[in-house]
PDB file of C-alpha atoms in Angstrom:
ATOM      1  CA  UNK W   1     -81.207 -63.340  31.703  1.00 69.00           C
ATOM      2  CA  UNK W   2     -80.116 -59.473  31.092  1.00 82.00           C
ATOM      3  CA  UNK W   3     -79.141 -57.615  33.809  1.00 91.00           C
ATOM      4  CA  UNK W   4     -81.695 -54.802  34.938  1.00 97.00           C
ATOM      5  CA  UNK W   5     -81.603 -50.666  34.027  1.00 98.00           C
ATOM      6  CA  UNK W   6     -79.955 -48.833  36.928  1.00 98.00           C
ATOM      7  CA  UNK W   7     -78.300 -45.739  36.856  1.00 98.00           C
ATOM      8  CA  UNK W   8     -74.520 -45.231  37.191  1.00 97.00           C
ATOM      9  CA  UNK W   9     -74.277 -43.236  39.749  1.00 97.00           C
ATOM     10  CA  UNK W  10     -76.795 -40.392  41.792  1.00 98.00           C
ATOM     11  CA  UNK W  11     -76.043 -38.027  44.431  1.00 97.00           C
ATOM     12  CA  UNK W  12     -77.805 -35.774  46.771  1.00 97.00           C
ATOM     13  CA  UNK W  13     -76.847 -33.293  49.726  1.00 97.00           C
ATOM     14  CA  UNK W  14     -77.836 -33.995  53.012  1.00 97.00           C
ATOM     15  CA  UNK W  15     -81.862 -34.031  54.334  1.00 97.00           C
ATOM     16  CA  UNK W  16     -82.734 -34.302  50.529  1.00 97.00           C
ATOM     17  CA  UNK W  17     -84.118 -36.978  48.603  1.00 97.00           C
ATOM     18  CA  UNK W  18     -82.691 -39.233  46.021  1.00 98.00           C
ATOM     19  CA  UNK W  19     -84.427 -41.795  44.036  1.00 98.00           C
ATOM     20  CA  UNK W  20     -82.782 -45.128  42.231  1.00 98.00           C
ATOM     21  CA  UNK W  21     -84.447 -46.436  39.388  1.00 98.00           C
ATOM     22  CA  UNK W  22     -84.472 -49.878  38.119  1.00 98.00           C
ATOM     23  CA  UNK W  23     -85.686 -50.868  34.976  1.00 98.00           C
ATOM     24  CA  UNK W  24     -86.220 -54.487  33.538  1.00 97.00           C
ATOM     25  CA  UNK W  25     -89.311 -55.584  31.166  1.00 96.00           C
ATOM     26  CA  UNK W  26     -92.550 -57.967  31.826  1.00 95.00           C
ATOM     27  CA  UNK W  27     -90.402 -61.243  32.429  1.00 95.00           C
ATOM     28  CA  UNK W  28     -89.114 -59.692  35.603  1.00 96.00           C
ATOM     29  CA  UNK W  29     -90.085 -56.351  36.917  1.00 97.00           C
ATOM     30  CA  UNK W  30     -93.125 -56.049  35.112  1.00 96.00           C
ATOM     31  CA  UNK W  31     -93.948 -59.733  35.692  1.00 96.00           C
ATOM     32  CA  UNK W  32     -93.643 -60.051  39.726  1.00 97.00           C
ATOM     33  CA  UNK W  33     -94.024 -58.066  43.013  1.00 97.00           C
ATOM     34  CA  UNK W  34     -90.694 -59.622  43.589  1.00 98.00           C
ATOM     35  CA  UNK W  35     -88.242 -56.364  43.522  1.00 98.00           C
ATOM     36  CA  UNK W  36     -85.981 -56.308  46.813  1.00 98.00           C
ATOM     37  CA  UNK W  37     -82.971 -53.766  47.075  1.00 98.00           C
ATOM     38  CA  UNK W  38     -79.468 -54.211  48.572  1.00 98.00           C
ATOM     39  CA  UNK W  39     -77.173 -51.736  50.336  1.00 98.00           C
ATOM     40  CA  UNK W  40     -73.217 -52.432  49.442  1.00 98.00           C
ATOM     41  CA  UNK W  41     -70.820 -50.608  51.460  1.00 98.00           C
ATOM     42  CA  UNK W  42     -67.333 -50.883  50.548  1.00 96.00           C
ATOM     43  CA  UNK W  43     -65.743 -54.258  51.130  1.00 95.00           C
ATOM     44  CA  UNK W  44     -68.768 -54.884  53.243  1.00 97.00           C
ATOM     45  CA  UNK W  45     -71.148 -57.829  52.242  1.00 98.00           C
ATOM     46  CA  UNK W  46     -75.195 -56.472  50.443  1.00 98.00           C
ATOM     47  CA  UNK W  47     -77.798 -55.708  53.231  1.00 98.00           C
ATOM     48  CA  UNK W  48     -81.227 -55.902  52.073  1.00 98.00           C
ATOM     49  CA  UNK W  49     -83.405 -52.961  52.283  1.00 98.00           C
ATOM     50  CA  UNK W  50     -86.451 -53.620  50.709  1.00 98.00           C
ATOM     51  CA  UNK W  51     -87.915 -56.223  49.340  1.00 98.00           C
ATOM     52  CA  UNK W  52     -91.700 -57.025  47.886  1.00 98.00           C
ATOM     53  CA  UNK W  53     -91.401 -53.959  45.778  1.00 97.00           C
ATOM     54  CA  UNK W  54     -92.414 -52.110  48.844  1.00 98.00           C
ATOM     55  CA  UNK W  55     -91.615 -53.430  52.089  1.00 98.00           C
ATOM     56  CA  UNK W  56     -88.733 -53.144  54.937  1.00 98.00           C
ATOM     57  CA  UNK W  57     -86.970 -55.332  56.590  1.00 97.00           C
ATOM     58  CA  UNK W  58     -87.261 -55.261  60.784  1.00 95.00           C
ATOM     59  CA  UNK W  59     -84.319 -52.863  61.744  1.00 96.00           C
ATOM     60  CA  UNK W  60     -83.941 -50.239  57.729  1.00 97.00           C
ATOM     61  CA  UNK W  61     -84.699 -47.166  58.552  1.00 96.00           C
ATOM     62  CA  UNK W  62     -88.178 -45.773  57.228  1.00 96.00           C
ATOM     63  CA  UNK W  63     -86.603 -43.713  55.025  1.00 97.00           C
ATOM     64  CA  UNK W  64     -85.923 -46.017  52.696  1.00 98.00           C
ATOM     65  CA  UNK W  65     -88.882 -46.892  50.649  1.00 98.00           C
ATOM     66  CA  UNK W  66     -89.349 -49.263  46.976  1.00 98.00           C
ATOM     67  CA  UNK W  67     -92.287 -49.202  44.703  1.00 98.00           C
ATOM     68  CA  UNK W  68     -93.016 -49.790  41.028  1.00 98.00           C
ATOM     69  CA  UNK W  69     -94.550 -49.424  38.088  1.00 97.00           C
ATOM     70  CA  UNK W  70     -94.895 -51.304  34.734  1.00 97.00           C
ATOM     71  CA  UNK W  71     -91.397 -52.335  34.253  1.00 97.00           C
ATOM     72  CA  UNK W  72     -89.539 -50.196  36.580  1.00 98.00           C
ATOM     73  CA  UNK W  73     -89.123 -50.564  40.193  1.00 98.00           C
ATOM     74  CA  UNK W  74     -87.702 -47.429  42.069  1.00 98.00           C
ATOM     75  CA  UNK W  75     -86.048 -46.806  45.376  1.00 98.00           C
ATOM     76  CA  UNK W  76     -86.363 -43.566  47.296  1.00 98.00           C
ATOM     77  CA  UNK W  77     -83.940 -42.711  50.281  1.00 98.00           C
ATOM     78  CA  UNK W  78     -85.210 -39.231  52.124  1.00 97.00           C
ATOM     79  CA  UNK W  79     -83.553 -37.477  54.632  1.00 97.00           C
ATOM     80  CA  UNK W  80     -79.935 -38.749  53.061  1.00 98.00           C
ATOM     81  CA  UNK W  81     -77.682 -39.265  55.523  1.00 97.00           C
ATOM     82  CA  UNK W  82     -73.853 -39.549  55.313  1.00 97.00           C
ATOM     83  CA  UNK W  83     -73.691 -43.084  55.828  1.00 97.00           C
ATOM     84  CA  UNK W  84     -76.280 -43.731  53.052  1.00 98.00           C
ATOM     85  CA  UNK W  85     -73.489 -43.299  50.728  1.00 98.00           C
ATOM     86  CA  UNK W  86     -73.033 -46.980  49.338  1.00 98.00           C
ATOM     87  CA  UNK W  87     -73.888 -49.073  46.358  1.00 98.00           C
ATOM     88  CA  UNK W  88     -77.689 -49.943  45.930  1.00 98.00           C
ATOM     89  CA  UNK W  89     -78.092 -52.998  43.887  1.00 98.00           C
ATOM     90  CA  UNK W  90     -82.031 -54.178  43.047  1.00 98.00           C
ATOM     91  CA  UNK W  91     -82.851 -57.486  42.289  1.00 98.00           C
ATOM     92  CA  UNK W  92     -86.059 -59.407  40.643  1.00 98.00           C
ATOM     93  CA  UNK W  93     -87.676 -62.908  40.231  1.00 97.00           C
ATOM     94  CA  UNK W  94     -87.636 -63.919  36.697  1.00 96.00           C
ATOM     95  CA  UNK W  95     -89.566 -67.476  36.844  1.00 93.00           C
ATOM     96  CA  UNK W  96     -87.387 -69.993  38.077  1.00 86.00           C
ATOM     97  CA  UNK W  97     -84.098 -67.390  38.084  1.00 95.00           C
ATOM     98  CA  UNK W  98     -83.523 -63.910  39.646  1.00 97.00           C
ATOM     99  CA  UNK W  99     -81.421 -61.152  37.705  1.00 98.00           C
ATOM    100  CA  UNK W 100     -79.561 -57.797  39.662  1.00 98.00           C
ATOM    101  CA  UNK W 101     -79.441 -54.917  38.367  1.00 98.00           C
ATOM    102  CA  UNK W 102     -75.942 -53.228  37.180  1.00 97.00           C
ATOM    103  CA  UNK W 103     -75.855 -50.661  40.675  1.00 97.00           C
ATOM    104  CA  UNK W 104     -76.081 -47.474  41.262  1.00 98.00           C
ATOM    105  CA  UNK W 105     -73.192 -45.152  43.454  1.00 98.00           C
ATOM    106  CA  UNK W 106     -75.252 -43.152  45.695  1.00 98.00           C
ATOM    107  CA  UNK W 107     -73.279 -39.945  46.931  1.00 98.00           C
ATOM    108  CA  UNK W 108     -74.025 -37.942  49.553  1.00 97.00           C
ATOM    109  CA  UNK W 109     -72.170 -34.274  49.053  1.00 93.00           C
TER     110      UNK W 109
ATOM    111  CA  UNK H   1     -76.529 -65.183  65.904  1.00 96.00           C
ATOM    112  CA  UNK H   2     -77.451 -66.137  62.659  1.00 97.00           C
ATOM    113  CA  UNK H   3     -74.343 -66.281  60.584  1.00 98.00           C
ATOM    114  CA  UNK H   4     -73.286 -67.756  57.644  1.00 98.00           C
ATOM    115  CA  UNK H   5     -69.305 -69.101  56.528  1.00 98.00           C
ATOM    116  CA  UNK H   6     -67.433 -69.061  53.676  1.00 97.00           C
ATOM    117  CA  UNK H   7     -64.541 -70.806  53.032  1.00 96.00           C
ATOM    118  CA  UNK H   8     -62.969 -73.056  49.860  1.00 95.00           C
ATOM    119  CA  UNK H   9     -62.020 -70.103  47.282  1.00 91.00           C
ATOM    120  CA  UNK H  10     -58.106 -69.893  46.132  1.00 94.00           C
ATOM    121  CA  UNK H  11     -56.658 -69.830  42.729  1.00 96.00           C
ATOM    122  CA  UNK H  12     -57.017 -72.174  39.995  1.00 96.00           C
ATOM    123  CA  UNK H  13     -56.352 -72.432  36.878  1.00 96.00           C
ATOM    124  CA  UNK H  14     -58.343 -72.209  33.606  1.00 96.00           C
ATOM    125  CA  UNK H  15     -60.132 -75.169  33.306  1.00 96.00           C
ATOM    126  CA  UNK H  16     -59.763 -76.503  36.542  1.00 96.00           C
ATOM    127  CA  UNK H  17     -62.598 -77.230  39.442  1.00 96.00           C
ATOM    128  CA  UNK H  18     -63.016 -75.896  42.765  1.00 95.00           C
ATOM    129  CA  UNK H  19     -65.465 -76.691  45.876  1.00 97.00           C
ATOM    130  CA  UNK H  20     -66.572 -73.469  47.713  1.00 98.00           C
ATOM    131  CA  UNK H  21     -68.573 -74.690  51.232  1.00 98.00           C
ATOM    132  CA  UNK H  22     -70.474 -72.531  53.558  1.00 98.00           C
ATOM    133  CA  UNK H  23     -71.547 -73.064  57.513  1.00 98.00           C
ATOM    134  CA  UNK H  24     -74.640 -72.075  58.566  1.00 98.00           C
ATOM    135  CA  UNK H  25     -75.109 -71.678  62.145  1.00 98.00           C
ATOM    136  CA  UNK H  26     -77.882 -69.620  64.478  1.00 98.00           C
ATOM    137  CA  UNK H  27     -80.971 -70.851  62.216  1.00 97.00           C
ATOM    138  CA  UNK H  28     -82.563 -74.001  61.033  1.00 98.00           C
ATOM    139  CA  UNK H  29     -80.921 -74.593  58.397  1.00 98.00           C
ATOM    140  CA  UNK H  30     -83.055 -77.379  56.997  1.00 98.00           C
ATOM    141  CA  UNK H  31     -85.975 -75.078  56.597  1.00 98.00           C
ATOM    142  CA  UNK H  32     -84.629 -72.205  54.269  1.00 98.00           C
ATOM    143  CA  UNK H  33     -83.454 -71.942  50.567  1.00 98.00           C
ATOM    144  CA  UNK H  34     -80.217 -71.341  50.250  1.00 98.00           C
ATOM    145  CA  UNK H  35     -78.181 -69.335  47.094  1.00 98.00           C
ATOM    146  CA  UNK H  36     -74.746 -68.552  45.390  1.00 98.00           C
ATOM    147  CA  UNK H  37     -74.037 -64.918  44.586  1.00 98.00           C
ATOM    148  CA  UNK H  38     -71.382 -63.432  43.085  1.00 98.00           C
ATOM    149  CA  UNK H  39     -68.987 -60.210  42.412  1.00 98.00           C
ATOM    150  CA  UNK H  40     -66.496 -60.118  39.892  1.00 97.00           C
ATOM    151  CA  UNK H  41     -63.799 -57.192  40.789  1.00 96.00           C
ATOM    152  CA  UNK H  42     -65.291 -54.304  41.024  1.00 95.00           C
ATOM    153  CA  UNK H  43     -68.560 -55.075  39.184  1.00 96.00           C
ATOM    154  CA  UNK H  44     -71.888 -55.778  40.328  1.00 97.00           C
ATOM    155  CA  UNK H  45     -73.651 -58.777  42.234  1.00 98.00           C
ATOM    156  CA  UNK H  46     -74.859 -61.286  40.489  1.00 98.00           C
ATOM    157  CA  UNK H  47     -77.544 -64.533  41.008  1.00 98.00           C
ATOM    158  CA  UNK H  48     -75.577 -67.869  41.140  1.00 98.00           C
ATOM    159  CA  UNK H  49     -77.978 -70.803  41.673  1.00 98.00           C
ATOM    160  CA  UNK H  50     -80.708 -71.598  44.469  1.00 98.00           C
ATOM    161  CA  UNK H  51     -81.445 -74.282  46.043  1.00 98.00           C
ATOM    162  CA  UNK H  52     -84.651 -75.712  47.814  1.00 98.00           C
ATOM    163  CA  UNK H  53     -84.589 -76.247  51.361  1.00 97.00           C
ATOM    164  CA  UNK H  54     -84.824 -80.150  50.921  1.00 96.00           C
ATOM    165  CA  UNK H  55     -82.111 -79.940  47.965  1.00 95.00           C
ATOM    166  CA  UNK H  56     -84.819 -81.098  45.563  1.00 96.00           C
ATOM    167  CA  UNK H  57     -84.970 -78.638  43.487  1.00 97.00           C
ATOM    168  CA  UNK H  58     -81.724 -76.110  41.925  1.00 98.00           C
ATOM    169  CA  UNK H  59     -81.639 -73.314  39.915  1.00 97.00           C
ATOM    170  CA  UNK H  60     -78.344 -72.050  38.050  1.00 97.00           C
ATOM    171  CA  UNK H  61     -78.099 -68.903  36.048  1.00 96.00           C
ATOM    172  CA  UNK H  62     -77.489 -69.637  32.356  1.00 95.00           C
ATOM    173  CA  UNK H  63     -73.864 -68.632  32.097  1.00 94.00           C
ATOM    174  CA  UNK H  64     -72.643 -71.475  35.547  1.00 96.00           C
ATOM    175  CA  UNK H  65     -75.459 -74.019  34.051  1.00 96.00           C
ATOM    176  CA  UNK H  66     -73.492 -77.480  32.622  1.00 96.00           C
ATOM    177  CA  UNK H  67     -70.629 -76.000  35.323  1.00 97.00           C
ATOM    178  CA  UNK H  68     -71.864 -75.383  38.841  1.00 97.00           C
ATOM    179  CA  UNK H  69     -73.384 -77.769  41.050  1.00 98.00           C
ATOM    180  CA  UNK H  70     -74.945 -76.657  44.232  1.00 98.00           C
ATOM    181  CA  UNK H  71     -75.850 -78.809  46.829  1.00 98.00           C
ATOM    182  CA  UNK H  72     -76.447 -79.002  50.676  1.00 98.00           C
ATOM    183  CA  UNK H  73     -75.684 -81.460  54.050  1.00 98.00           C
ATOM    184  CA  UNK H  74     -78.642 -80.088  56.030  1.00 98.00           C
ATOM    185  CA  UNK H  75     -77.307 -82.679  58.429  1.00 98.00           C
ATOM    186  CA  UNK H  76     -74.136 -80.747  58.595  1.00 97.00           C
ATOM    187  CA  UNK H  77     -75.870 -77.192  58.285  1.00 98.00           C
ATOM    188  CA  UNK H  78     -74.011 -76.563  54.901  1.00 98.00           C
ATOM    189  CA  UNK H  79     -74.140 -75.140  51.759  1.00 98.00           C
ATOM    190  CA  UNK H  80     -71.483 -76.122  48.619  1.00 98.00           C
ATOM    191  CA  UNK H  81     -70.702 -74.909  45.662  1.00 98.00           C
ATOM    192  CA  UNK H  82     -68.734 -77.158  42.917  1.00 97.00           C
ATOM    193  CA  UNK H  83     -67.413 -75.203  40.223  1.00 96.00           C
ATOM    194  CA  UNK H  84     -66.040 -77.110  37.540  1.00 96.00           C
ATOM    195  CA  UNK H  85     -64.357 -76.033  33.812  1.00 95.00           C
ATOM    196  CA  UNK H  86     -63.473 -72.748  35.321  1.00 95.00           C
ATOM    197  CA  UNK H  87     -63.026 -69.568  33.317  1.00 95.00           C
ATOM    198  CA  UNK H  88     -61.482 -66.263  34.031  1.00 96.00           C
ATOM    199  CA  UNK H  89     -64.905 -64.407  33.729  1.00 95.00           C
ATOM    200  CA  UNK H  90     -65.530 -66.204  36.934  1.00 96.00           C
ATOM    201  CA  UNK H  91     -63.055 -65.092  39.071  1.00 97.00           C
ATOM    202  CA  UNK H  92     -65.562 -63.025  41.963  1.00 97.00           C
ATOM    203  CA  UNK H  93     -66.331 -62.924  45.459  1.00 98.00           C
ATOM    204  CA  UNK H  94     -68.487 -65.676  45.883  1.00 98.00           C
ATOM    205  CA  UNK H  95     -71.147 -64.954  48.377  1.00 98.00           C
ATOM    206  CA  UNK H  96     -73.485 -67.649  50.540  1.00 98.00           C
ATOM    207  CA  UNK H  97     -76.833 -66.435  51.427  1.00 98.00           C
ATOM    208  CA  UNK H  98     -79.815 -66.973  53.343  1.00 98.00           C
ATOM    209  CA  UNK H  99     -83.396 -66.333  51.652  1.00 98.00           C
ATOM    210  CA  UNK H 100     -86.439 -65.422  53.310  1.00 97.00           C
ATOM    211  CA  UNK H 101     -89.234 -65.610  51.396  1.00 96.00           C
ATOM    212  CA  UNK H 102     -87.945 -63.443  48.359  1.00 96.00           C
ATOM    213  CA  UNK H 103     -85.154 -61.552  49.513  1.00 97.00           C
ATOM    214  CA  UNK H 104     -81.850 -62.937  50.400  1.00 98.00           C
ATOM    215  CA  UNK H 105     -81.926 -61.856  53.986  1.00 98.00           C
ATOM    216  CA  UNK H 106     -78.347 -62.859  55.510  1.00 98.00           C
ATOM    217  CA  UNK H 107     -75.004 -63.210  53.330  1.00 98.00           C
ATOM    218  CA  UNK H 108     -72.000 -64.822  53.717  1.00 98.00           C
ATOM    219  CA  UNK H 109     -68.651 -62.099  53.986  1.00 97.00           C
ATOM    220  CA  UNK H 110     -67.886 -63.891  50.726  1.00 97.00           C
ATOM    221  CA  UNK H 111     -64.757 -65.865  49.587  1.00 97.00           C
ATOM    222  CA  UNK H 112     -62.463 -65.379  46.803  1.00 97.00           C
ATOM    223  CA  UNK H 113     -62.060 -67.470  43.950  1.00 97.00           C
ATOM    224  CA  UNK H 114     -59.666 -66.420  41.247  1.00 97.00           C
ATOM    225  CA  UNK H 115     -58.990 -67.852  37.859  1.00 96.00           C
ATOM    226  CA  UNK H 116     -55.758 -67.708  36.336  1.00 94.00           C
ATOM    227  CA  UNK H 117     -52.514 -69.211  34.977  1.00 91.00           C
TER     228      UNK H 117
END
């Protein structure tokens, strides 16, 4: 039950595009079309964002969008806005468990 | 308005046992899975346990397993967490949540449970 790949931190400018990667191996990732990603603001409690590898939530934003391949699952934000600036978390089944990944800081400069 | 409760957390010592509970309101509560998830101080989230909506069937992450109990009153609309032999690596923010289908669609605000002597 090891924690998924993500990237310490990213960062991007305003209107630009960032991407989050998340890597894990055929038990999880690889293994399911399970992938769903998680906003954290500070002190705040996760918001989901996408889950199904690909699909949003009633009410995100259509700039956020997930997909995958093999063993790593990715999650794009375009058009960064200011309050995009949290941590992004993504999570997959693992048969019978589900494992997080380590998050990612997303800044927006 | 769908909204879940946290409450139970405190400090306890090493070795010791605590009951976290969560209340469920704004949903059928008897027809959803329910799930523990956690945040140590400033780290990342991570899976607890899981448990069918009929409490049949629970699943623990292998670190809580022998420790952790979850169960649920879907008569009383909530969710508990028993957390027994308790260790300082488990001091976190212990977070209820809601799934729907396979994402965990609405989360406690968390509770704090903190281990030490």
């Amino acid at each position: 039950q090891s924690a998924l790949t993500q990237p310490r931190s990213v960062s991007g400018s305003p209107g630009q595009s960032v991407t989050i990667s998340c890597t894990g191996t055929s038990s999880d990732v690889g293994g399911y079309n399970y992938v769903s990603w998680y906003q954290q603001h500070p002190g705040k409690a996760p918001k989901v964002m996408i889950y199904d590898v690909s699909k949003r939530p009633s009410g995100v934003p259509d700039r956020f969008s997930g997909s995958k391949s093999g063993n790593t699952a990715s999650l794009t934000i375009s058009g960064l806005q200011a309050e995009d600036e949290a941590d992004y978390y993504c999570c997959s089944y693992a048969g019978s468990h589900w494992v997080f990944g380590g998050g990612t800081k997303l800044t927006v400069l | 308005e769908v909204q879940l409760v946290e409450s139970g957390g405190g400090l306890v010592q090493p070795g010791g046992s605590l009951r976290v509970s969560c209340a469920a309101s704004g949903f059928t509560f008897s027809n959803y899975w329910m799930g523990w998830v956690r945040q140590a101080p400033g780290k990342g989230l991570e899976w607890v346990a899981n448990i069918k909506p009929d409490g049949s069937d629970k699943y623990y992450v292998d670190s809580v397993k022998g420790r952790f109990t979850i169960s649920r009153d879907n008569a009383e609309n909530s969710l508990y967490l028993q957390v027994n032999s308790l260790r300082a690596e488990d001091t976190a923010v212990y977070f209820c949540v809601r799934w729907q289908g396979n994402m965990m669609v609405t989360w406690g605000q968390g509770i704090v449970a903190t281990v030490s002597s």
